[in-house]
Tab-separated table of C-alpha atoms and ligand atoms in Angstrom:
chain	number	residue	atom	x	y	z
A	1370	MET	CA	0.028	-12.365	8.528
A	1371	THR	CA	1.867	-9.381	9.922
A	1372	LEU	CA	5.463	-8.480	10.655
A	1373	ALA	CA	5.123	-10.395	13.941
A	1374	THR	CA	4.115	-13.659	12.256
A	1375	VAL	CA	5.542	-13.618	8.721
A	1376	PRO	CA	8.710	-15.712	8.241
A	1377	ARG	CA	11.359	-13.056	7.631
A	1378	TYR	CA	13.815	-12.918	4.724
A	1379	ASP	CA	16.425	-15.675	4.751
A	1380	PRO	CA	19.381	-14.623	2.533
A	1381	GLY	CA	20.489	-18.250	2.141
A	1382	GLY	CA	16.971	-19.591	1.604
A	1383	LEU	CA	17.041	-19.818	-2.203
A	1384	ASP	CA	19.419	-21.542	-4.604
A	1385	GLY	CA	20.012	-19.778	-7.902
A	1386	GLY	CA	19.566	-21.574	-11.194
A	1387	GLY	CA	15.851	-20.934	-11.621
A	1388	GLY	CA	16.200	-19.692	-15.193
A	1389	ARG	CA	14.498	-16.494	-16.317
A	1390	ALA	CA	11.832	-14.394	-14.656
A	1391	VAL	CA	9.905	-11.397	-15.968
A	1392	VAL	CA	8.211	-8.882	-13.679
A	1393	VAL	CA	5.520	-6.745	-15.317
A	1394	GLY	CA	5.391	-3.370	-13.547
A	1395	ALA	CA	8.352	-1.531	-12.030
A	1396	SER	CA	6.341	-0.017	-9.217
A	1397	VAL	CA	6.747	-0.836	-5.520
A	1398	ALA	CA	5.257	-4.353	-5.645
A	1399	GLY	CA	7.126	-5.268	-8.850
A	1400	LEU	CA	10.492	-4.002	-7.616
A	1401	LEU	CA	10.166	-5.884	-4.328
A	1402	ALA	CA	9.203	-9.055	-6.181
A	1403	ALA	CA	12.220	-8.594	-8.472
A	1404	ARG	CA	14.471	-8.359	-5.434
A	1405	VAL	CA	13.446	-11.771	-4.105
A	1406	LEU	CA	13.468	-13.335	-7.593
A	1407	ALA	CA	17.065	-12.202	-8.063
A	1408	ASP	CA	18.063	-14.790	-5.420
A	1409	GLY	CA	16.522	-17.668	-7.350
A	1410	PHE	CA	16.741	-16.790	-11.068
A	1411	GLU	CA	19.766	-16.170	-13.283
A	1412	GLU	CA	17.978	-13.421	-15.197
A	1413	VAL	CA	15.231	-11.130	-13.975
A	1414	THR	CA	13.754	-8.549	-16.380
A	1415	VAL	CA	11.486	-5.855	-14.947
A	1416	VAL	CA	9.434	-4.135	-17.634
A	1417	ASP	CA	7.306	-1.017	-17.314
A	1418	ARG	CA	5.279	0.817	-19.928
A	1419	ASP	CA	6.441	4.193	-18.563
A	1420	PRO	CA	9.733	5.918	-19.244
A	1421	LEU	CA	11.600	5.763	-15.904
A	1422	VAL	CA	13.774	8.745	-15.050
A	1423	ASP	CA	16.349	8.906	-12.276
A	1424	GLU	CA	14.390	11.583	-10.411
A	1425	PRO	CA	11.695	11.309	-7.726
A	1426	THR	CA	8.984	12.617	-10.032
A	1427	PRO	CA	5.425	11.325	-10.578
A	1428	ARG	CA	4.745	9.315	-13.729
A	1429	ALA	CA	1.630	8.415	-15.685
A	1430	GLY	CA	1.546	4.691	-14.765
A	1431	VAL	CA	1.270	5.462	-11.040
A	1432	PRO	CA	-1.477	8.112	-10.895
A	1433	GLN	CA	-1.672	7.908	-7.078
A	1434	ALA	CA	1.939	9.126	-6.837
A	1435	ARG	CA	1.047	12.710	-5.893
A	1436	GLN	CA	-1.077	11.609	-2.946
A	1437	PRO	CA	0.303	11.036	0.578
A	1438	HIS	CA	2.207	7.785	1.193
A	1439	VAL	CA	3.398	6.771	4.640
A	1440	LEU	CA	5.609	3.718	5.027
A	1441	TRP	CA	4.586	1.747	8.092
A	1442	GLU	CA	6.981	-0.372	10.086
A	1443	ALA	CA	6.045	-3.734	8.499
A	1444	GLY	CA	6.964	-2.324	5.110
A	1445	ARG	CA	10.032	-0.465	6.282
A	1446	ALA	CA	11.519	-3.365	8.251
A	1447	THR	CA	10.886	-5.802	5.395
A	1448	ILE	CA	12.406	-3.492	2.794
A	1449	GLU	CA	15.355	-2.937	5.122
A	1450	ASP	CA	15.912	-6.738	5.287
A	1451	LEU	CA	15.838	-6.919	1.492
A	1452	PHE	CA	17.927	-3.779	0.938
A	1453	PRO	CA	20.053	-3.062	4.023
A	1454	GLY	CA	20.466	0.692	4.465
A	1455	TYR	CA	17.237	1.595	2.617
A	1456	SER	CA	15.804	3.492	5.605
A	1457	ASP	CA	18.959	5.598	5.901
A	1458	ASP	CA	18.883	6.262	2.152
A	1459	LEU	CA	15.323	7.504	2.493
A	1460	VAL	CA	16.223	9.890	5.285
A	1461	ALA	CA	19.399	11.042	3.503
A	1462	ALA	CA	17.212	11.906	0.503
A	1463	GLY	CA	15.036	14.099	2.750
A	1464	GLY	CA	12.347	11.606	3.845
A	1465	ALA	CA	11.123	12.047	7.416
A	1466	VAL	CA	11.107	9.627	10.341
A	1467	ILE	CA	8.195	10.655	12.520
A	1468	ASP	CA	8.343	9.771	16.207
A	1469	SER	CA	4.792	8.575	16.806
A	1470	ARG	CA	4.976	9.610	20.487
A	1471	ARG	CA	5.680	13.276	19.838
A	1472	GLU	CA	5.196	14.136	16.186
A	1473	PHE	CA	2.152	12.134	15.093
A	1474	GLU	CA	-1.192	13.706	15.978
A	1475	GLN	CA	-4.143	11.438	15.242
A	1476	TYR	CA	-7.698	12.720	15.438
A	1477	SER	CA	-10.456	10.142	15.708
A	1478	ARG	CA	-13.892	9.838	17.306
A	1479	GLY	CA	-14.116	13.438	18.370
A	1480	GLY	CA	-10.663	13.983	19.874
A	1481	PHE	CA	-6.914	13.553	19.500
A	1482	LEU	CA	-5.479	10.230	20.625
A	1483	ALA	CA	-3.205	10.477	23.674
A	1484	ALA	CA	0.515	10.422	22.883
A	1485	GLY	CA	1.803	6.867	22.658
A	1486	THR	CA	4.352	5.576	25.141
A	1487	GLU	CA	6.507	3.408	22.827
A	1488	TYR	CA	8.856	4.565	20.092
A	1489	LEU	CA	7.016	3.467	16.933
A	1490	PRO	CA	8.635	5.222	13.955
A	1491	VAL	CA	6.625	6.154	10.867
A	1492	TYR	CA	8.457	6.987	7.613
A	1493	SER	CA	7.065	9.602	5.296
A	1494	ALA	CA	8.217	10.632	1.814
A	1495	THR	CA	6.671	11.004	-1.615
A	1496	ARG	CA	5.684	7.860	-3.470
A	1497	PRO	CA	8.158	8.617	-6.304
A	1498	LEU	CA	11.044	8.788	-3.806
A	1499	TYR	CA	10.318	5.369	-2.245
A	1500	GLU	CA	10.159	3.921	-5.738
A	1501	LEU	CA	13.275	5.645	-7.096
A	1502	LEU	CA	15.419	4.374	-4.199
A	1503	LEU	CA	14.049	0.849	-4.675
A	1504	ARG	CA	14.605	0.965	-8.426
A	1505	ARG	CA	18.215	2.044	-8.085
A	1506	ARG	CA	18.866	-0.875	-5.725
A	1507	VAL	CA	17.066	-3.382	-7.946
A	1508	ALA	CA	18.823	-2.197	-11.101
A	1509	ALA	CA	22.188	-2.697	-9.364
A	1510	LEU	CA	21.502	-6.380	-8.587
A	1511	ASP	CA	23.391	-9.054	-10.549
A	1512	GLY	CA	21.271	-10.526	-13.315
A	1513	VAL	CA	18.524	-7.892	-13.119
A	1514	ARG	CA	17.565	-5.617	-15.994
A	1515	VAL	CA	14.951	-2.861	-15.846
A	1516	ARG	CA	13.325	-2.084	-19.233
A	1517	PRO	CA	11.353	1.191	-19.277
A	1518	GLY	CA	9.009	2.134	-22.108
A	1519	CYS	CA	8.110	-1.523	-22.605
A	1520	ARG	CA	4.431	-2.485	-22.471
A	1521	VAL	CA	3.309	-6.066	-21.995
A	1522	THR	CA	0.530	-6.839	-24.458
A	1523	ASP	CA	-0.074	-10.525	-23.714
A	1524	TYR	CA	1.143	-13.567	-21.843
A	1525	LEU	CA	2.668	-16.412	-23.843
A	1526	ALA	CA	1.448	-19.888	-22.976
A	1527	ASP	CA	2.592	-23.442	-23.750
A	1528	ASP	CA	0.575	-25.472	-26.272
A	1529	ALA	CA	-1.529	-27.140	-23.594
A	1530	GLY	CA	-2.270	-23.789	-21.971
A	1531	ALA	CA	-1.151	-25.227	-18.645
A	1532	ALA	CA	1.690	-22.775	-18.126
A	1533	VAL	CA	2.566	-19.173	-18.886
A	1534	ASP	CA	6.038	-19.186	-20.395
A	1535	GLY	CA	6.720	-15.572	-21.239
A	1536	VAL	CA	5.259	-12.254	-22.298
A	1537	ALA	CA	4.738	-10.379	-25.545
A	1538	VAL	CA	5.865	-6.747	-25.311
A	1539	ARG	CA	5.736	-3.607	-27.375
A	1540	ASP	CA	8.809	-1.495	-26.922
A	1541	GLY	CA	9.076	2.099	-28.092
A	1542	GLY	CA	12.482	1.390	-29.664
A	1543	ALA	CA	12.428	-2.255	-30.753
A	1544	GLY	CA	8.726	-2.724	-31.580
A	1545	ARG	CA	7.118	-6.093	-30.853
A	1546	ASP	CA	9.200	-8.623	-28.972
A	1547	GLU	CA	8.749	-11.783	-26.931
A	1548	LEU	CA	10.414	-12.448	-23.595
A	1549	PRO	CA	10.443	-16.132	-22.651
A	1550	ALA	CA	10.266	-16.758	-18.905
A	1551	ASP	CA	10.064	-19.575	-16.390
A	1552	LEU	CA	8.088	-17.274	-14.104
A	1553	VAL	CA	6.050	-14.144	-14.896
A	1554	VAL	CA	4.979	-11.815	-12.083
A	1555	ASP	CA	2.001	-9.547	-12.701
A	1556	ALA	CA	2.630	-6.336	-10.727
A	1557	THR	CA	0.525	-4.091	-12.983
A	1558	GLY	CA	-1.623	-2.699	-10.180
A	1559	ARG	CA	-5.362	-2.302	-9.861
A	1560	THR	CA	-6.031	-2.457	-13.618
A	1561	SER	CA	-4.324	-5.871	-13.986
A	1562	ARG	CA	-5.577	-7.834	-17.000
A	1563	THR	CA	-4.767	-11.265	-15.597
A	1564	PRO	CA	-8.436	-12.010	-14.691
A	1565	ARG	CA	-9.486	-11.362	-18.285
A	1566	TRP	CA	-6.603	-13.428	-19.668
A	1567	LEU	CA	-7.579	-16.347	-17.417
A	1568	ASP	CA	-11.162	-16.119	-18.618
A	1569	GLU	CA	-10.083	-16.079	-22.269
A	1570	HIS	CA	-7.830	-19.106	-21.806
A	1571	GLY	CA	-10.218	-21.539	-20.146
A	1572	TYR	CA	-9.519	-20.715	-16.511
A	1573	ALA	CA	-11.969	-19.361	-13.971
A	1574	PRO	CA	-11.091	-15.740	-13.100
A	1575	PRO	CA	-10.774	-14.984	-9.397
A	1576	PRO	CA	-13.933	-14.059	-7.462
A	1577	VAL	CA	-13.891	-10.337	-6.688
A	1578	ASP	CA	-14.927	-8.576	-3.473
A	1579	GLU	CA	-15.760	-4.946	-4.193
A	1580	VAL	CA	-16.718	-2.471	-1.478
A	1581	ARG	CA	-17.669	0.939	-2.856
A	1582	ILE	CA	-16.489	3.996	-0.948
A	1583	ASP	CA	-16.208	6.621	-3.761
A	1584	VAL	CA	-13.437	8.627	-2.098
A	1585	GLY	CA	-11.858	11.692	-3.725
A	1586	TYR	CA	-8.402	12.991	-2.761
A	1587	SER	CA	-6.920	16.448	-3.386
A	1588	SER	CA	-3.332	17.118	-2.340
A	1589	THR	CA	-0.789	19.879	-2.565
A	1590	PHE	CA	2.621	20.726	-1.115
A	1591	VAL	CA	3.629	23.632	1.137
A	1592	GLU	CA	7.022	24.690	2.465
A	1593	ARG	CA	8.006	23.163	5.816
A	1594	PRO	CA	10.543	24.327	8.404
A	1595	GLU	CA	13.507	21.923	8.210
A	1596	ASP	CA	13.190	20.219	11.622
A	1597	ASP	CA	9.398	20.293	11.975
A	1598	ARG	CA	8.335	16.697	11.305
A	1599	ARG	CA	4.795	16.901	12.661
A	1600	ALA	CA	2.195	14.752	10.946
A	1601	ILE	CA	-1.523	15.343	11.536
A	1602	VAL	CA	-4.145	12.822	10.487
A	1603	ALA	CA	-7.916	13.249	10.718
A	1604	PRO	CA	-9.382	10.675	8.322
A	1605	ALA	CA	-12.972	10.730	7.114
A	1606	GLU	CA	-14.811	8.707	9.701
A	1607	ALA	CA	-18.515	7.868	9.851
A	1608	PRO	CA	-20.717	9.835	9.933
A	1609	ARG	CA	-18.246	12.604	8.933
A	1610	THR	CA	-17.554	12.210	5.206
A	1611	ARG	CA	-14.575	14.606	5.163
A	1612	GLY	CA	-11.022	14.195	6.348
A	1613	GLY	CA	-7.516	15.492	5.863
A	1614	LEU	CA	-3.900	15.033	6.751
A	1615	VAL	CA	-0.551	16.757	6.764
A	1616	ALA	CA	2.618	14.693	6.248
A	1617	PRO	CA	6.266	15.812	6.106
A	1618	VAL	CA	8.101	14.787	2.918
A	1619	GLU	CA	11.465	15.385	1.257
A	1620	GLY	CA	12.408	18.752	-0.176
A	1621	GLY	CA	11.458	20.565	3.044
A	1622	ARG	CA	7.758	20.206	2.282
A	1623	TRP	CA	4.518	19.115	3.879
A	1624	LEU	CA	2.058	17.253	1.727
A	1625	VAL	CA	-1.391	18.555	2.657
A	1626	ASN	CA	-4.322	16.366	1.722
A	1627	VAL	CA	-8.082	16.722	1.978
A	1628	HIS	CA	-10.494	13.972	1.042
A	1629	GLY	CA	-14.151	13.060	1.105
A	1630	VAL	CA	-16.044	9.787	0.768
A	1631	HIS	CA	-19.316	8.800	-0.901
A	1632	GLY	CA	-19.061	11.562	-3.454
A	1633	ASP	CA	-18.227	14.437	-1.075
A	1634	HIS	CA	-15.070	15.126	-3.087
A	1635	PRO	CA	-12.821	18.160	-2.586
A	1636	PRO	CA	-12.182	20.562	-5.474
A	1637	ALA	CA	-8.913	20.849	-7.407
A	1638	ASP	CA	-8.073	24.541	-6.983
A	1639	PRO	CA	-6.073	26.001	-4.059
A	1640	ASP	CA	-8.909	28.182	-2.725
A	1641	GLY	CA	-11.362	25.301	-2.920
A	1642	VAL	CA	-8.949	23.034	-1.071
A	1643	ALA	CA	-8.480	25.677	1.648
A	1644	ASP	CA	-12.263	26.053	2.012
A	1645	PHE	CA	-12.664	22.290	2.215
A	1646	ALA	CA	-9.887	22.154	4.856
A	1647	ALA	CA	-11.797	24.752	6.895
A	1648	SER	CA	-14.685	22.284	7.182
A	1649	LEU	CA	-12.534	19.632	8.906
A	1650	PRO	CA	-12.795	19.056	12.661
A	1651	VAL	CA	-9.096	19.948	13.137
A	1652	PRO	CA	-7.661	23.389	12.319
A	1653	GLN	CA	-4.109	22.360	11.360
A	1654	PRO	CA	-4.482	21.588	7.615
A	1655	ARG	CA	-6.227	24.913	6.949
A	1656	ARG	CA	-3.794	26.835	9.163
A	1657	ILE	CA	-0.782	25.318	7.427
A	1658	LEU	CA	-2.268	26.104	4.020
A	1659	ASP	CA	-2.834	29.717	5.097
A	1660	GLU	CA	0.560	30.228	6.692
A	1661	ARG	CA	3.000	28.373	4.470
A	1662	PRO	CA	3.846	29.141	0.845
A	1663	GLN	CA	2.330	26.596	-1.509
A	1664	VAL	CA	4.656	24.628	-3.803
A	1665	GLY	CA	3.079	23.443	-7.063
A	1666	ASP	CA	-0.553	22.852	-7.889
A	1667	VAL	CA	-3.316	20.602	-6.567
A	1668	ALA	CA	-3.456	16.944	-7.643
A	1669	ARG	CA	-6.738	15.036	-7.532
A	1670	TYR	CA	-7.296	11.314	-7.376
A	1671	PRO	CA	-10.626	9.490	-7.331
A	1672	PHE	CA	-10.719	6.022	-5.764
A	1673	PRO	CA	-14.061	4.287	-6.329
A	1674	SER	CA	-13.827	1.059	-4.363
A	1675	ASN	CA	-11.856	-1.411	-2.317
A	1676	ARG	CA	-11.229	-4.344	-4.650
A	1677	ARG	CA	-9.934	-7.760	-3.692
A	1678	ARG	CA	-9.369	-10.519	-6.215
A	1679	ARG	CA	-9.568	-13.789	-4.356
A	1680	TYR	CA	-6.943	-15.805	-6.234
A	1681	GLU	CA	-6.704	-18.016	-3.153
A	1682	ASP	CA	-10.170	-19.410	-3.957
A	1683	LEU	CA	-9.117	-20.826	-7.343
A	1684	ASP	CA	-8.525	-24.564	-7.848
A	1685	ARG	CA	-6.715	-24.218	-11.179
A	1686	PHE	CA	-4.115	-21.685	-12.187
A	1687	PRO	CA	-1.450	-21.748	-14.895
A	1688	ALA	CA	2.046	-22.630	-13.737
A	1689	GLY	CA	4.639	-19.919	-14.310
A	1690	LEU	CA	2.475	-16.948	-13.296
A	1691	VAL	CA	1.857	-15.125	-10.023
A	1692	VAL	CA	0.141	-11.828	-9.223
A	1693	VAL	CA	1.251	-9.343	-6.532
A	1694	GLY	CA	0.419	-5.974	-4.952
A	1695	ASP	CA	-2.553	-3.863	-5.990
A	1696	ALA	CA	-3.216	-6.333	-8.810
A	1697	ILE	CA	-4.512	-8.612	-6.039
A	1698	ALA	CA	-6.032	-6.113	-3.638
A	1699	SER	CA	-6.282	-2.339	-3.400
A	1700	PHE	CA	-7.920	-0.693	-0.415
A	1701	ASN	CA	-9.292	2.663	0.568
A	1702	PRO	CA	-5.946	4.335	1.238
A	1703	ILE	CA	-6.929	6.100	4.484
A	1704	TYR	CA	-4.816	3.649	6.478
A	1705	GLY	CA	-1.990	3.662	3.905
A	1706	GLN	CA	-1.068	-0.009	4.023
A	1707	GLY	CA	-0.574	-0.892	0.315
A	1708	MET	CA	3.243	-0.698	0.201
A	1709	SER	CA	3.538	-2.670	3.447
A	1710	VAL	CA	1.231	-5.358	2.045
A	1711	ALA	CA	3.417	-5.471	-1.097
A	1712	ALA	CA	6.540	-5.871	1.060
A	1713	LEU	CA	5.062	-8.733	3.084
A	1714	GLU	CA	3.932	-10.364	-0.166
A	1715	ALA	CA	7.521	-10.264	-1.421
A	1716	LEU	CA	8.467	-12.298	1.652
A	1717	ALA	CA	5.647	-14.731	0.894
A	1718	LEU	CA	7.013	-15.093	-2.658
A	1719	HIS	CA	10.498	-15.704	-1.284
A	1720	ARG	CA	9.154	-18.473	0.964
A	1721	ALA	CA	6.991	-20.003	-1.759
A	1722	LEU	CA	9.993	-20.143	-4.125
A	1723	ALA	CA	12.145	-21.713	-1.427
A	1724	ALA	CA	9.592	-24.519	-1.042
A	1725	SER	CA	10.886	-25.910	-4.391
A	1726	ASP	CA	7.796	-27.305	-6.199
A	1727	ARG	CA	7.370	-24.760	-9.030
A	1728	GLN	CA	4.235	-26.456	-10.330
A	1729	GLY	CA	2.257	-25.671	-7.200
A	1730	LEU	CA	3.889	-22.269	-6.681
A	1731	PRO	CA	1.012	-19.937	-7.676
A	1732	LEU	CA	-1.700	-21.419	-5.477
A	1733	ARG	CA	0.706	-21.893	-2.562
A	1734	PHE	CA	1.717	-18.252	-2.886
A	1735	PHE	CA	-1.889	-16.996	-3.140
A	1736	ASP	CA	-2.761	-18.866	0.066
A	1737	SER	CA	-0.164	-16.999	2.081
A	1738	VAL	CA	-1.026	-13.695	0.406
A	1739	ALA	CA	-4.633	-14.098	1.573
A	1740	ASP	CA	-3.418	-14.094	5.174
A	1741	ILE	CA	-1.477	-10.877	4.551
A	1742	VAL	CA	-4.335	-9.079	2.800
A	1743	ASP	CA	-6.908	-10.092	5.443
A	1744	GLY	CA	-5.673	-7.634	8.095
A	1745	ALA	CA	-5.379	-4.588	5.811
A	1746	TRP	CA	-8.713	-5.392	4.201
A	1747	ALA	CA	-10.432	-5.724	7.588
A	1748	MET	CA	-9.133	-2.309	8.690
A	1749	ALA	CA	-9.991	-0.433	5.470
A	1750	VAL	CA	-13.341	-2.030	4.772
A	1751	GLY	CA	-14.289	-2.093	8.464
A	1752	ALA	CA	-13.954	1.699	8.598
A	1753	ASP	CA	-15.893	2.090	5.335
A	1754	PHE	CA	-18.837	0.066	6.598
A	1755	GLY	CA	-19.270	2.675	9.334
A	1756	PHE	CA	-21.013	4.697	6.593
A	1757	PRO	CA	-24.539	3.416	5.917
A	1758	GLN	CA	-24.080	4.212	2.188
A	1759	THR	CA	-21.223	1.688	1.840
A	1760	ARG	CA	-22.157	-1.300	-0.304
A	1761	GLY	CA	-20.399	-4.617	-0.764
A	1762	PRO	CA	-19.740	-7.989	0.827
A	1763	LYS	CA	-19.437	-7.695	4.593
A	1764	SER	CA	-17.701	-10.482	6.455
A	1765	ARG	CA	-18.979	-11.769	9.791
A	1766	GLY	CA	-17.690	-9.750	12.699
A	1767	THR	CA	-17.361	-6.478	10.708
A	1768	ARG	CA	-20.098	-4.745	12.688
A	1769	PHE	CA	-18.706	-5.882	16.037
A	1770	PHE	CA	-15.147	-4.931	15.086
A	1771	GLY	CA	-16.295	-1.476	13.946
A	1772	TRP	CA	-18.102	-0.916	17.243
A	1773	TYR	CA	-15.142	-2.168	19.275
A	1774	LEU	CA	-12.584	-0.115	17.332
A	1775	GLY	CA	-14.702	3.005	17.852
A	1776	ARG	CA	-14.734	2.370	21.576
A	1777	LEU	CA	-10.974	1.714	21.585
A	1778	LEU	CA	-10.254	4.966	19.757
A	1779	ARG	CA	-12.434	6.962	22.165
A	1780	ALA	CA	-10.687	5.347	25.135
A	1781	ALA	CA	-7.341	6.161	23.488
A	1782	HIS	CA	-8.086	9.889	23.925
A	1783	ASP	CA	-6.817	9.363	27.488
A	1784	ASP	CA	-4.745	6.197	27.214
A	1785	GLY	CA	-1.431	6.214	25.324
A	1786	ALA	CA	-1.098	2.419	25.622
A	1787	LEU	CA	-4.214	2.097	23.436
A	1788	THR	CA	-2.720	4.553	20.936
A	1789	ASP	CA	0.330	2.270	20.767
A	1790	ALA	CA	-1.850	-0.809	20.266
A	1791	PHE	CA	-3.681	0.933	17.409
A	1792	VAL	CA	-0.459	2.131	15.734
A	1793	ARG	CA	1.001	-1.390	15.919
A	1794	VAL	CA	-2.028	-2.607	13.939
A	1795	LEU	CA	-1.896	0.273	11.436
A	1796	SER	CA	1.789	-0.433	10.890
A	1797	MET	CA	0.993	-4.133	10.318
A	1798	GLN	CA	3.294	-5.218	13.114
A	1799	GLU	CA	0.269	-6.876	14.719
A	1800	ALA	CA	-3.035	-8.189	13.378
A	1801	PRO	CA	-6.327	-6.388	14.117
A	1802	ALA	CA	-7.187	-9.351	16.393
A	1803	SER	CA	-4.380	-8.207	18.732
A	1804	LEU	CA	-6.718	-5.385	19.809
A	1805	LEU	CA	-8.930	-8.025	21.423
A	1806	ARG	CA	-6.195	-9.368	23.718
A	1807	PRO	CA	-7.171	-9.239	27.394
A	1808	GLY	CA	-4.604	-6.540	28.269
A	1809	VAL	CA	-6.052	-4.253	25.579
A	1810	ALA	CA	-9.716	-5.287	25.858
A	1811	TRP	CA	-9.731	-4.547	29.568
A	1812	ARG	CA	-8.634	-0.949	28.908
A	1813	VAL	CA	-11.250	-0.600	26.155
A	1814	LEU	CA	-14.216	-2.090	27.977
A	1815	LYS	CA	-13.629	-0.952	31.560
A	1816	PRO	CA	-16.405	1.307	32.836
A	1817	VAL	CA	-15.517	5.011	32.712
B	643	LIG	C1	-4.566	7.855	-3.001
B	643	LIG	C2	-3.682	6.725	-2.544
B	643	LIG	C3	-2.896	6.889	-1.417
B	643	LIG	C4	-2.113	5.819	-0.963
B	643	LIG	N1	-1.382	5.976	0.184
B	643	LIG	C5	-0.618	4.956	0.623
B	643	LIG	C6	0.159	5.086	1.806
B	643	LIG	O1	0.097	6.087	2.541
B	643	LIG	N2	0.952	4.045	2.175
B	643	LIG	C7	1.002	2.876	1.444
B	643	LIG	O2	1.736	1.960	1.839
B	643	LIG	N3	0.260	2.725	0.332
B	643	LIG	C8	-0.541	3.712	-0.095
B	643	LIG	N4	-1.264	3.557	-1.254
B	643	LIG	C9	-1.178	2.273	-1.987
B	643	LIG	C10	0.085	2.196	-2.838
B	643	LIG	O3	0.167	3.249	-3.770
B	643	LIG	C11	0.136	0.849	-3.580
B	643	LIG	O4	-0.438	-0.159	-2.817
B	643	LIG	C12	1.553	0.453	-3.863
B	643	LIG	O5	2.194	1.461	-4.574
B	643	LIG	C13	1.687	-0.859	-4.621
B	643	LIG	O6	1.192	-0.694	-5.918
B	643	LIG	P1	1.640	-1.677	-7.071
B	643	LIG	O7	3.121	-1.630	-7.203
B	643	LIG	O8	1.026	-3.000	-6.850
B	643	LIG	O9	0.931	-1.084	-8.366
B	643	LIG	P2	1.021	0.342	-9.062
B	643	LIG	O10	1.620	1.358	-8.191
B	643	LIG	O11	-0.337	0.608	-9.609
B	643	LIG	O12	2.022	0.111	-10.289
B	643	LIG	C14	1.705	-0.664	-11.421
B	643	LIG	C15	2.863	-0.534	-12.418
B	643	LIG	O13	2.616	-1.387	-13.530
B	643	LIG	C16	2.931	-0.691	-14.731
B	643	LIG	N5	2.126	-1.317	-15.810
B	643	LIG	C17	0.769	-1.430	-15.833
B	643	LIG	N6	0.401	-2.105	-16.949
B	643	LIG	C18	1.540	-2.432	-17.607
B	643	LIG	C19	1.808	-3.144	-18.825
B	643	LIG	N7	0.833	-3.679	-19.572
B	643	LIG	N8	3.104	-3.295	-19.217
B	643	LIG	C20	4.108	-2.787	-18.464
B	643	LIG	N9	3.911	-2.099	-17.310
B	643	LIG	C21	2.650	-1.933	-16.900
B	643	LIG	C22	2.565	0.771	-14.417
B	643	LIG	O14	3.219	1.684	-15.267
B	643	LIG	C23	3.038	0.870	-12.973
B	643	LIG	O15	4.406	1.205	-12.893
B	643	LIG	C24	-2.088	4.587	-1.691
B	643	LIG	C25	-2.869	4.437	-2.834
B	643	LIG	C26	-3.678	5.481	-3.250
B	643	LIG	C27	-4.562	5.250	-4.448
């Protein structure tokens, strides 16, 4: 499911009176889930183990926060439906709206893609800023409470073990506590403990698809001229293990990133990053590092594998519990789709809640999430399988899609309509299958 096919937010779609909900994790997926729960529950408590300050600063619980984060249109439009004015807030706080026709330079398959012909905006800010603006909105909702410094240690279950009915927490101030809930949402990210809890309580844990890519990121900030919103992207792409990007963010800065897959990781010192940038096929990241004053140090982040927990394959699942965001699936971030997936999942949760039967809620929700994850997974893993070293389950059609996408990207060097088609897929407005439509396929496959 993409922005084109997902049923959008319906403000009147949910009656209140659903009792109490607890969301574990006040990151992007948790905050968006809390927003839709606030329509259907009298009380929504969002807990996070981290202290949460009213500043756009990185925090320990979100270690990827100092790496580049673009917000694609599926995510932006969905968040805007849930929080009208969010996009303007982001820009007012210094975030950039990049015009993909003029300010977004994409290097792939040996050349830059031709400028697109449609206005397809791309939003760019730091991860802490997206989250801070969401958290302020969520905290201002009736019936919602955000509890920082509060770690969930266990789920509570009814005597029969058929339903989760709350969480046990450890709170810096109050010590151990229990929060009863009619619905618990696990938004704890990639390290979610729900699979282990299921296993320990007589349920089958979800099957896991794991595709190893062993990517290392190093990022730093440099000063940016106020009205220069250029973004340059040259992702690692088989057989080239190295890539980089430059993205405008708030505070008059560019975030400059270099990365390498299958162990070809960049170093963590400024000179090492500059040397690594010099080995990229595009000169811009190195030039910008040389010319612009650096702000702050270098942040590293290792990302071992794409991981997808297939909750949709389960036959039995406790009532009163759902899982969202990276806790379900986290992908090689080169295409930057995680926040948009989380936003579309919030819509799926909204729809699943509106369809009344709470007993069947989890499995109904996981079914629609699978459709959302499919597209992002196909893009990320499809690119990774271009490297012969990549290991993991490969679905049918991966090899063909990789070949076809390569041909499309080469043809896009001279065809802005193909650049548009590609950006619409990246931004999750359209599914990867849209690239096979006759109007696109003809441009890709025509003899040169
Ligand atoms: C290097 C990198 C770059 C990325 N770039 C992009 C991009 O360009 N665009 C994009 O859309 N996405 C990008 N992503 C993905 C994006 O960061 C995530 O998909 C998105 O933030 C959703 O994450 P989440 O909210 O599910 O989980 P997380 O961000 O992992 O948050 C989990 C939260 O749960 C809390 N928590 C964990 N355990 C407990 C507990 N026991 N009790 C209480 N709280 C707990 C943590 O403190 C944290 O706040 C990138 C990811 C990486 C790794």
